[in-house]
Amino acid sequence: HGYFTYDPGFMATASCQSEITYIDGDKGILLHRGYPIDQLAQNANYLEVCYLLLYGDAPTAKQFDQFQRTIMRHTMVHEQLSSFFKGYRRDAHPMAIVCGVIAGLSAFYHDPMDINNQEHREIAAYRLIAKMPTISAMAYKYSIGQPFVYPRNDLSYAANFLQMMFAVPCEDYKVNPIVERAMDRIFTLHADHEQNASTSTVRLSGSSGANPFACIAAGIASLWGPAHGGANEACLMMLEEIGSVDRIPEFVARAKDKDDPFRLMGFGHRVYKNFDPRATVMRETCHEVLDDLKIEDPLLDVAMELERIALSDPYFVERKLYPNVDFYSGIILKAIGIPTSMFTVIFALSRTVGWMSHWNEMMSDPKQKIGRPRQLYTGAPEREFKTQVEK
Ligand code: CMC
């Protein structure tokens, strides 16, 4: 055609300009607002990173205190929202529930919401960041038939999520600080990753001027797939299916077989052709948690052996298929008692700040346009229509 660049998978298309996150996939570098991810994971907590992503700079102590209070004040959901959950079957996948309930928030907060007003956009971001843990934990409690646990605003963001997941009425629930730190780190390491499929989905949906809660629901839908956020769940299911170290060669052979669609879940990345810097930190945390909780998990032996193979087998080395962040996060989440079906929900919860930062960046751009890719048409040429249905 000559008019359009044909770029399936957007391998060579920059869809926007952005100041939020920088990735150099060849060198394995990830920076948020200029700060390396490993420094943020070691020295900042998740809400500090949220502030950084949303506002462009790390918060001062005073700014952080105020931000934390604001977020924690928004953690409750309207009581009427609990009836949304009852419409789902008990065994519904929590991603389906969270996607639906978050889209439902657009009915609660559609006015006087002015998406062209920076303050209104900020409030939408606070609400989403604050309510995602509440709604996610509610989806889990609903699936196991336990009563919903209300948020506790005196706890940290991570500890509050853990208590909403695991506390039961009339029993004392104390959050283990190592588990709290691991949870916070999982949130931090998933907070943003520039123009991945779900973030691009949020931008594209938002580019038409749609309600931000509905745009985040679109992002959640896109994240769900096993090639994206669904990989952490798929990875754990794969480790369980492999079951023991002696069965690994069979699965590795399948992964290399071009006639077999099987892939090693948790390996490879579109952008990183080097070790994913998030995976490095996640790997450390994974060992910390397993040591502290004294968990002997045979799946970890399978995981470590797979990791060894991927780093030495020519098939994986030549294709630069390193273990990615979700390879390790799944093992940590399992160790701290999070059911597999909640893994992708936790990814969505963590990524909400990234989605909202990108949406806000796009909406603040005076040159913002509706996203509208073109195509190369390969269908039938023009032809005359003659009905074949008797009238
Ligand atoms: N196992 C076996 N072979 C693989 C794998 C894998 N996990 N990933 C890629 N390959 C092979 C693929 O068959 C191809 O080989 P060849 O060149 O001989 O045809 C080559 O490596 C390049 O793969 P690709 O599919 O062209 O690469 P992509 O950039 O389109 O896909 C990916 C990236 C992440 C979708 C893919 O690596 C994959 O499916 N990985 C498993 C799922 C996964 O872990 N996803 C999570 C990504 S990290 C979390 C997130 O940010 O969402």
Short mmCIF file of N, CA and C in Angstrom, two decimals, residues 69-197:
data_model
loop_
_atom_site.label_atom_id
_atom_site.label_comp_id
_atom_site.label_asym_id
_atom_site.label_seq_id
_atom_site.Cartn_x
_atom_site.Cartn_y
_atom_site.Cartn_z
N ARG A 69 -1.95 8.75 53.83
CA ARG A 69 -3.25 8.97 54.49
C ARG A 69 -4.38 9.04 53.45
N THR A 70 -4.11 9.76 52.36
CA THR A 70 -5.15 9.91 51.33
C THR A 70 -5.52 8.55 50.76
N ILE A 71 -4.51 7.76 50.41
CA ILE A 71 -4.80 6.44 49.83
C ILE A 71 -5.57 5.60 50.84
N MET A 72 -5.09 5.55 52.08
CA MET A 72 -5.73 4.67 53.05
C MET A 72 -7.17 5.12 53.35
N ARG A 73 -7.42 6.43 53.22
CA ARG A 73 -8.78 6.92 53.44
C ARG A 73 -9.76 6.44 52.37
N HIS A 74 -9.22 6.08 51.23
CA HIS A 74 -10.09 5.65 50.11
C HIS A 74 -10.23 4.13 50.01
N THR A 75 -9.73 3.38 51.00
CA THR A 75 -9.71 1.92 50.84
C THR A 75 -11.09 1.26 50.91
N MET A 76 -12.04 1.91 51.59
CA MET A 76 -13.36 1.29 51.70
C MET A 76 -14.12 1.37 50.37
N VAL A 77 -14.96 0.37 50.15
CA VAL A 77 -15.82 0.45 48.97
C VAL A 77 -17.25 0.67 49.45
N HIS A 78 -18.06 1.23 48.58
CA HIS A 78 -19.46 1.45 48.91
C HIS A 78 -20.09 0.11 49.29
N GLU A 79 -20.84 0.08 50.38
CA GLU A 79 -21.42 -1.18 50.87
C GLU A 79 -22.25 -1.88 49.78
N GLN A 80 -22.87 -1.07 48.94
CA GLN A 80 -23.70 -1.62 47.87
C GLN A 80 -22.89 -2.47 46.88
N LEU A 81 -21.59 -2.17 46.84
CA LEU A 81 -20.72 -2.89 45.90
C LEU A 81 -20.63 -4.38 46.25
N SER A 82 -20.83 -4.71 47.55
CA SER A 82 -20.72 -6.14 47.93
C SER A 82 -21.76 -6.98 47.20
N SER A 83 -22.89 -6.36 46.83
CA SER A 83 -23.89 -7.18 46.13
C SER A 83 -23.45 -7.54 44.71
N PHE A 84 -22.51 -6.79 44.15
CA PHE A 84 -22.00 -7.16 42.82
C PHE A 84 -21.46 -8.59 42.83
N PHE A 85 -20.74 -8.89 43.93
CA PHE A 85 -20.05 -10.18 44.00
C PHE A 85 -21.04 -11.34 43.94
N LYS A 86 -22.22 -11.12 44.54
CA LYS A 86 -23.20 -12.21 44.65
C LYS A 86 -23.71 -12.66 43.28
N GLY A 87 -23.54 -11.83 42.28
CA GLY A 87 -23.98 -12.20 40.94
C GLY A 87 -23.08 -13.24 40.28
N TYR A 88 -21.89 -13.46 40.87
CA TYR A 88 -20.95 -14.40 40.25
C TYR A 88 -21.09 -15.78 40.88
N ARG A 89 -20.83 -16.78 40.09
CA ARG A 89 -20.76 -18.13 40.66
C ARG A 89 -19.59 -18.15 41.63
N ARG A 90 -19.71 -19.00 42.65
CA ARG A 90 -18.66 -19.08 43.66
C ARG A 90 -17.31 -19.48 43.06
N ASP A 91 -17.36 -20.32 42.01
CA ASP A 91 -16.11 -20.80 41.43
C ASP A 91 -15.63 -19.94 40.25
N ALA A 92 -16.19 -18.73 40.14
CA ALA A 92 -15.75 -17.84 39.05
C ALA A 92 -14.29 -17.48 39.26
N HIS A 93 -13.55 -17.30 38.16
CA HIS A 93 -12.15 -16.90 38.31
C HIS A 93 -12.11 -15.49 38.89
N PRO A 94 -11.26 -15.26 39.93
CA PRO A 94 -11.23 -13.93 40.53
C PRO A 94 -10.87 -12.81 39.54
N MET A 95 -10.15 -13.13 38.46
CA MET A 95 -9.86 -12.08 37.47
C MET A 95 -11.15 -11.62 36.79
N ALA A 96 -12.07 -12.58 36.55
CA ALA A 96 -13.35 -12.24 35.93
C ALA A 96 -14.13 -11.33 36.88
N ILE A 97 -14.10 -11.66 38.18
CA ILE A 97 -14.84 -10.87 39.15
C ILE A 97 -14.25 -9.46 39.26
N VAL A 98 -12.92 -9.40 39.42
CA VAL A 98 -12.27 -8.10 39.61
C VAL A 98 -12.48 -7.21 38.37
N CYS A 99 -12.34 -7.81 37.19
CA CYS A 99 -12.53 -7.06 35.95
C CYS A 99 -13.95 -6.47 35.91
N GLY A 100 -14.93 -7.27 36.27
CA GLY A 100 -16.32 -6.81 36.24
C GLY A 100 -16.60 -5.76 37.31
N VAL A 101 -16.10 -6.00 38.53
CA VAL A 101 -16.40 -5.07 39.62
C VAL A 101 -15.71 -3.72 39.39
N ILE A 102 -14.48 -3.75 38.89
CA ILE A 102 -13.78 -2.48 38.62
C ILE A 102 -14.53 -1.71 37.52
N ALA A 103 -14.98 -2.42 36.49
CA ALA A 103 -15.76 -1.74 35.45
C ALA A 103 -17.01 -1.15 36.09
N GLY A 104 -17.58 -1.87 37.07
CA GLY A 104 -18.77 -1.40 37.77
C GLY A 104 -18.53 -0.10 38.54
N LEU A 105 -17.29 0.14 38.95
CA LEU A 105 -17.00 1.38 39.68
C LEU A 105 -17.29 2.61 38.82
N SER A 106 -17.23 2.43 37.50
CA SER A 106 -17.50 3.58 36.62
C SER A 106 -18.94 4.06 36.80
N ALA A 107 -19.82 3.15 37.26
CA ALA A 107 -21.20 3.55 37.52
C ALA A 107 -21.31 4.32 38.84
N PHE A 108 -20.36 4.07 39.75
CA PHE A 108 -20.37 4.78 41.03
C PHE A 108 -19.75 6.17 40.91
N TYR A 109 -18.75 6.27 40.04
CA TYR A 109 -17.97 7.51 40.00
C TYR A 109 -17.98 8.16 38.62
N HIS A 110 -19.13 8.27 37.98
CA HIS A 110 -19.10 8.87 36.64
C HIS A 110 -19.33 10.37 36.70
N ASP A 111 -19.91 10.86 37.80
CA ASP A 111 -20.05 12.30 37.88
C ASP A 111 -19.91 12.76 39.31
N PRO A 112 -19.40 13.91 39.59
CA PRO A 112 -19.04 14.94 38.61
C PRO A 112 -17.61 14.78 38.12
N MET A 113 -17.31 13.63 37.49
CA MET A 113 -15.96 13.30 37.05
C MET A 113 -15.64 14.02 35.74
N ASP A 114 -14.65 14.89 35.78
CA ASP A 114 -14.25 15.59 34.56
C ASP A 114 -12.83 15.15 34.23
N ILE A 115 -12.69 14.31 33.21
CA ILE A 115 -11.38 13.74 32.92
C ILE A 115 -10.36 14.77 32.42
N ASN A 116 -10.85 15.98 32.10
CA ASN A 116 -9.91 17.01 31.68
C ASN A 116 -9.40 17.83 32.85
N ASN A 117 -9.88 17.52 34.03
CA ASN A 117 -9.48 18.24 35.24
C ASN A 117 -8.46 17.38 36.00
N GLN A 118 -7.26 17.94 36.16
CA GLN A 118 -6.16 17.20 36.81
C GLN A 118 -6.54 16.68 38.20
N GLU A 119 -7.25 17.52 38.96
CA GLU A 119 -7.63 17.10 40.32
C GLU A 119 -8.58 15.90 40.29
N HIS A 120 -9.50 15.92 39.36
CA HIS A 120 -10.44 14.81 39.24
C HIS A 120 -9.70 13.53 38.83
N ARG A 121 -8.71 13.71 37.96
CA ARG A 121 -7.93 12.54 37.53
C ARG A 121 -7.16 11.95 38.71
N GLU A 122 -6.62 12.85 39.56
CA GLU A 122 -5.88 12.38 40.73
C GLU A 122 -6.80 11.58 41.66
N ILE A 123 -8.00 12.10 41.87
CA ILE A 123 -8.92 11.39 42.79
C ILE A 123 -9.25 10.01 42.23
N ALA A 124 -9.42 9.93 40.91
CA ALA A 124 -9.71 8.62 40.30
C ALA A 124 -8.52 7.67 40.56
N ALA A 125 -7.30 8.20 40.47
CA ALA A 125 -6.11 7.36 40.72
C ALA A 125 -6.08 6.91 42.18
N TYR A 126 -6.34 7.83 43.12
CA TYR A 126 -6.35 7.44 44.54
C TYR A 126 -7.38 6.34 44.78
N ARG A 127 -8.56 6.55 44.23
CA ARG A 127 -9.63 5.58 44.46
C ARG A 127 -9.23 4.20 43.95
N LEU A 128 -8.70 4.17 42.74
CA LEU A 128 -8.36 2.87 42.16
C LEU A 128 -7.22 2.19 42.93
N ILE A 129 -6.17 2.96 43.25
CA ILE A 129 -5.03 2.37 43.98
C ILE A 129 -5.51 1.86 45.34
N ALA A 130 -6.39 2.63 45.98
CA ALA A 130 -6.86 2.27 47.32
C ALA A 130 -7.85 1.10 47.31
N LYS A 131 -8.71 1.05 46.30
CA LYS A 131 -9.78 0.06 46.33
C LYS A 131 -9.41 -1.28 45.68
N MET A 132 -8.37 -1.29 44.86
CA MET A 132 -7.99 -2.55 44.22
C MET A 132 -7.70 -3.66 45.24
N PRO A 133 -6.91 -3.38 46.33
CA PRO A 133 -6.68 -4.46 47.30
C PRO A 133 -7.98 -4.92 47.96
N THR A 134 -8.87 -3.97 48.25
CA THR A 134 -10.13 -4.33 48.91
C THR A 134 -10.96 -5.23 48.00
N ILE A 135 -11.09 -4.82 46.75
CA ILE A 135 -11.91 -5.59 45.80
C ILE A 135 -11.26 -6.95 45.50
N SER A 136 -9.93 -6.96 45.40
CA SER A 136 -9.23 -8.23 45.12
C SER A 136 -9.44 -9.20 46.27
N ALA A 137 -9.27 -8.72 47.51
CA ALA A 137 -9.44 -9.60 48.67
C ALA A 137 -10.91 -10.06 48.78
N MET A 138 -11.84 -9.16 48.43
CA MET A 138 -13.26 -9.54 48.47
C MET A 138 -13.53 -10.68 47.48
N ALA A 139 -12.90 -10.61 46.30
CA ALA A 139 -13.09 -11.67 45.29
C ALA A 139 -12.63 -13.01 45.86
N TYR A 140 -11.52 -12.99 46.61
CA TYR A 140 -11.00 -14.22 47.19
C TYR A 140 -11.92 -14.73 48.30
N LYS A 141 -12.30 -13.84 49.22
CA LYS A 141 -13.17 -14.24 50.33
C LYS A 141 -14.49 -14.80 49.80
N TYR A 142 -14.99 -14.18 48.76
CA TYR A 142 -16.25 -14.66 48.16
C TYR A 142 -16.09 -16.10 47.67
N SER A 143 -14.92 -16.37 47.02
CA SER A 143 -14.72 -17.69 46.42
C SER A 143 -14.61 -18.78 47.49
N ILE A 144 -14.15 -18.41 48.71
CA ILE A 144 -14.05 -19.45 49.75
C ILE A 144 -15.22 -19.37 50.74
N GLY A 145 -16.16 -18.48 50.47
CA GLY A 145 -17.37 -18.43 51.28
C GLY A 145 -17.19 -17.78 52.65
N GLN A 146 -16.11 -17.02 52.81
CA GLN A 146 -15.91 -16.33 54.10
C GLN A 146 -16.42 -14.90 54.01
N PRO A 147 -16.78 -14.32 55.17
CA PRO A 147 -17.25 -12.92 55.12
C PRO A 147 -16.12 -11.98 54.68
N PHE A 148 -16.51 -10.89 54.04
CA PHE A 148 -15.53 -9.90 53.63
C PHE A 148 -14.88 -9.28 54.87
N VAL A 149 -13.61 -8.95 54.75
CA VAL A 149 -12.90 -8.29 55.85
C VAL A 149 -12.68 -6.83 55.46
N TYR A 150 -13.08 -5.92 56.33
CA TYR A 150 -12.94 -4.50 56.02
C TYR A 150 -11.48 -4.05 56.07
N PRO A 151 -11.15 -3.03 55.30
CA PRO A 151 -9.76 -2.54 55.33
C PRO A 151 -9.39 -1.95 56.69
N ARG A 152 -8.12 -2.04 57.01
CA ARG A 152 -7.61 -1.42 58.25
C ARG A 152 -6.58 -0.37 57.87
N ASN A 153 -6.96 0.89 58.10
CA ASN A 153 -6.13 1.98 57.60
C ASN A 153 -4.93 2.29 58.48
N ASP A 154 -4.82 1.58 59.62
CA ASP A 154 -3.63 1.78 60.46
C ASP A 154 -2.48 0.88 59.99
N LEU A 155 -2.74 -0.01 59.05
CA LEU A 155 -1.68 -0.91 58.58
C LEU A 155 -1.05 -0.36 57.30
N SER A 156 0.09 -0.95 56.94
CA SER A 156 0.71 -0.56 55.66
C SER A 156 -0.18 -1.09 54.53
N TYR A 157 0.06 -0.59 53.34
CA TYR A 157 -0.73 -1.01 52.17
C TYR A 157 -0.68 -2.54 52.01
N ALA A 158 0.55 -3.10 52.13
CA ALA A 158 0.72 -4.55 51.94
C ALA A 158 0.08 -5.32 53.09
N ALA A 159 0.30 -4.86 54.34
CA ALA A 159 -0.24 -5.58 55.50
C ALA A 159 -1.76 -5.53 55.47
N ASN A 160 -2.32 -4.40 55.06
CA ASN A 160 -3.78 -4.30 54.98
C ASN A 160 -4.33 -5.31 53.98
N PHE A 161 -3.67 -5.45 52.84
CA PHE A 161 -4.13 -6.42 51.84
C PHE A 161 -4.08 -7.84 52.43
N LEU A 162 -2.97 -8.15 53.11
CA LEU A 162 -2.82 -9.50 53.66
C LEU A 162 -3.90 -9.79 54.71
N GLN A 163 -4.21 -8.78 55.56
CA GLN A 163 -5.25 -9.05 56.57
C GLN A 163 -6.63 -9.19 55.92
N MET A 164 -6.89 -8.44 54.83
CA MET A 164 -8.19 -8.61 54.16
C MET A 164 -8.30 -9.99 53.50
N MET A 165 -7.14 -10.56 53.12
CA MET A 165 -7.11 -11.89 52.51
C MET A 165 -7.26 -12.98 53.56
N PHE A 166 -6.54 -12.82 54.68
CA PHE A 166 -6.38 -13.96 55.59
C PHE A 166 -7.04 -13.85 56.96
N ALA A 167 -7.45 -12.65 57.37
CA ALA A 167 -8.07 -12.54 58.69
C ALA A 167 -9.44 -13.21 58.68
N VAL A 168 -9.80 -13.84 59.81
CA VAL A 168 -11.15 -14.40 59.95
C VAL A 168 -11.76 -13.84 61.24
N PRO A 169 -13.09 -13.73 61.30
CA PRO A 169 -13.71 -13.11 62.46
C PRO A 169 -13.30 -13.79 63.76
N CYS A 170 -13.13 -12.98 64.80
CA CYS A 170 -12.85 -13.45 66.17
C CYS A 170 -11.51 -14.16 66.31
N GLU A 171 -10.63 -14.02 65.35
CA GLU A 171 -9.29 -14.60 65.51
C GLU A 171 -8.30 -13.49 65.28
N ASP A 172 -7.24 -13.53 66.09
CA ASP A 172 -6.20 -12.52 65.94
C ASP A 172 -5.41 -12.81 64.67
N TYR A 173 -5.22 -11.82 63.85
CA TYR A 173 -4.37 -12.05 62.68
C TYR A 173 -3.19 -11.10 62.74
N LYS A 174 -2.00 -11.65 62.77
CA LYS A 174 -0.79 -10.82 62.79
C LYS A 174 -0.02 -11.05 61.51
N VAL A 175 0.38 -9.96 60.88
CA VAL A 175 1.11 -10.09 59.63
C VAL A 175 2.58 -10.33 59.94
N ASN A 176 3.16 -11.38 59.34
CA ASN A 176 4.59 -11.64 59.47
C ASN A 176 5.35 -10.56 58.68
N PRO A 177 6.29 -9.84 59.34
CA PRO A 177 6.97 -8.73 58.65
C PRO A 177 7.73 -9.15 57.38
N ILE A 178 8.25 -10.38 57.37
CA ILE A 178 8.97 -10.85 56.15
C ILE A 178 7.97 -11.01 55.01
N VAL A 179 6.79 -11.53 55.36
CA VAL A 179 5.75 -11.73 54.34
C VAL A 179 5.25 -10.36 53.85
N GLU A 180 5.09 -9.43 54.79
CA GLU A 180 4.64 -8.07 54.45
C GLU A 180 5.64 -7.41 53.49
N ARG A 181 6.94 -7.60 53.78
CA ARG A 181 7.96 -6.99 52.93
C ARG A 181 7.96 -7.64 51.53
N ALA A 182 7.79 -8.97 51.51
CA ALA A 182 7.78 -9.67 50.22
C ALA A 182 6.58 -9.22 49.39
N MET A 183 5.44 -9.06 50.07
CA MET A 183 4.23 -8.62 49.36
C MET A 183 4.45 -7.23 48.78
N ASP A 184 5.01 -6.34 49.61
CA ASP A 184 5.28 -4.97 49.17
C ASP A 184 6.23 -4.98 47.97
N ARG A 185 7.21 -5.87 48.00
CA ARG A 185 8.17 -5.96 46.91
C ARG A 185 7.53 -6.47 45.62
N ILE A 186 6.63 -7.43 45.77
CA ILE A 186 5.92 -7.94 44.58
C ILE A 186 5.11 -6.79 43.97
N PHE A 187 4.45 -6.01 44.81
CA PHE A 187 3.69 -4.84 44.31
C PHE A 187 4.65 -3.87 43.59
N THR A 188 5.77 -3.58 44.26
CA THR A 188 6.72 -2.60 43.70
C THR A 188 7.27 -3.06 42.35
N LEU A 189 7.63 -4.34 42.28
CA LEU A 189 8.28 -4.84 41.05
C LEU A 189 7.31 -4.95 39.87
N HIS A 190 6.01 -4.89 40.17
CA HIS A 190 5.02 -4.95 39.08
C HIS A 190 4.37 -3.60 38.80
N ALA A 191 4.84 -2.54 39.46
CA ALA A 191 4.11 -1.27 39.43
C ALA A 191 3.97 -0.66 38.03
N ASP A 192 5.03 -0.77 37.22
CA ASP A 192 4.90 -0.23 35.86
C ASP A 192 5.90 -0.90 34.94
N HIS A 193 5.60 -0.91 33.66
CA HIS A 193 6.55 -1.50 32.71
C HIS A 193 6.33 -0.92 31.32
N GLU A 194 6.28 0.34 31.23
CA GLU A 194 6.01 1.15 30.02
C GLU A 194 4.90 0.59 29.12
N GLN A 195 5.09 0.50 27.81
CA GLN A 195 3.92 0.27 26.94
C GLN A 195 3.60 -1.21 26.69
N ASN A 196 3.51 -2.00 27.74
CA ASN A 196 3.12 -3.41 27.58
C ASN A 196 1.66 -3.50 27.09
N ALA A 197 1.19 -4.73 26.83
CA ALA A 197 -0.14 -4.88 26.22
C ALA A 197 -1.24 -4.22 27.07
#
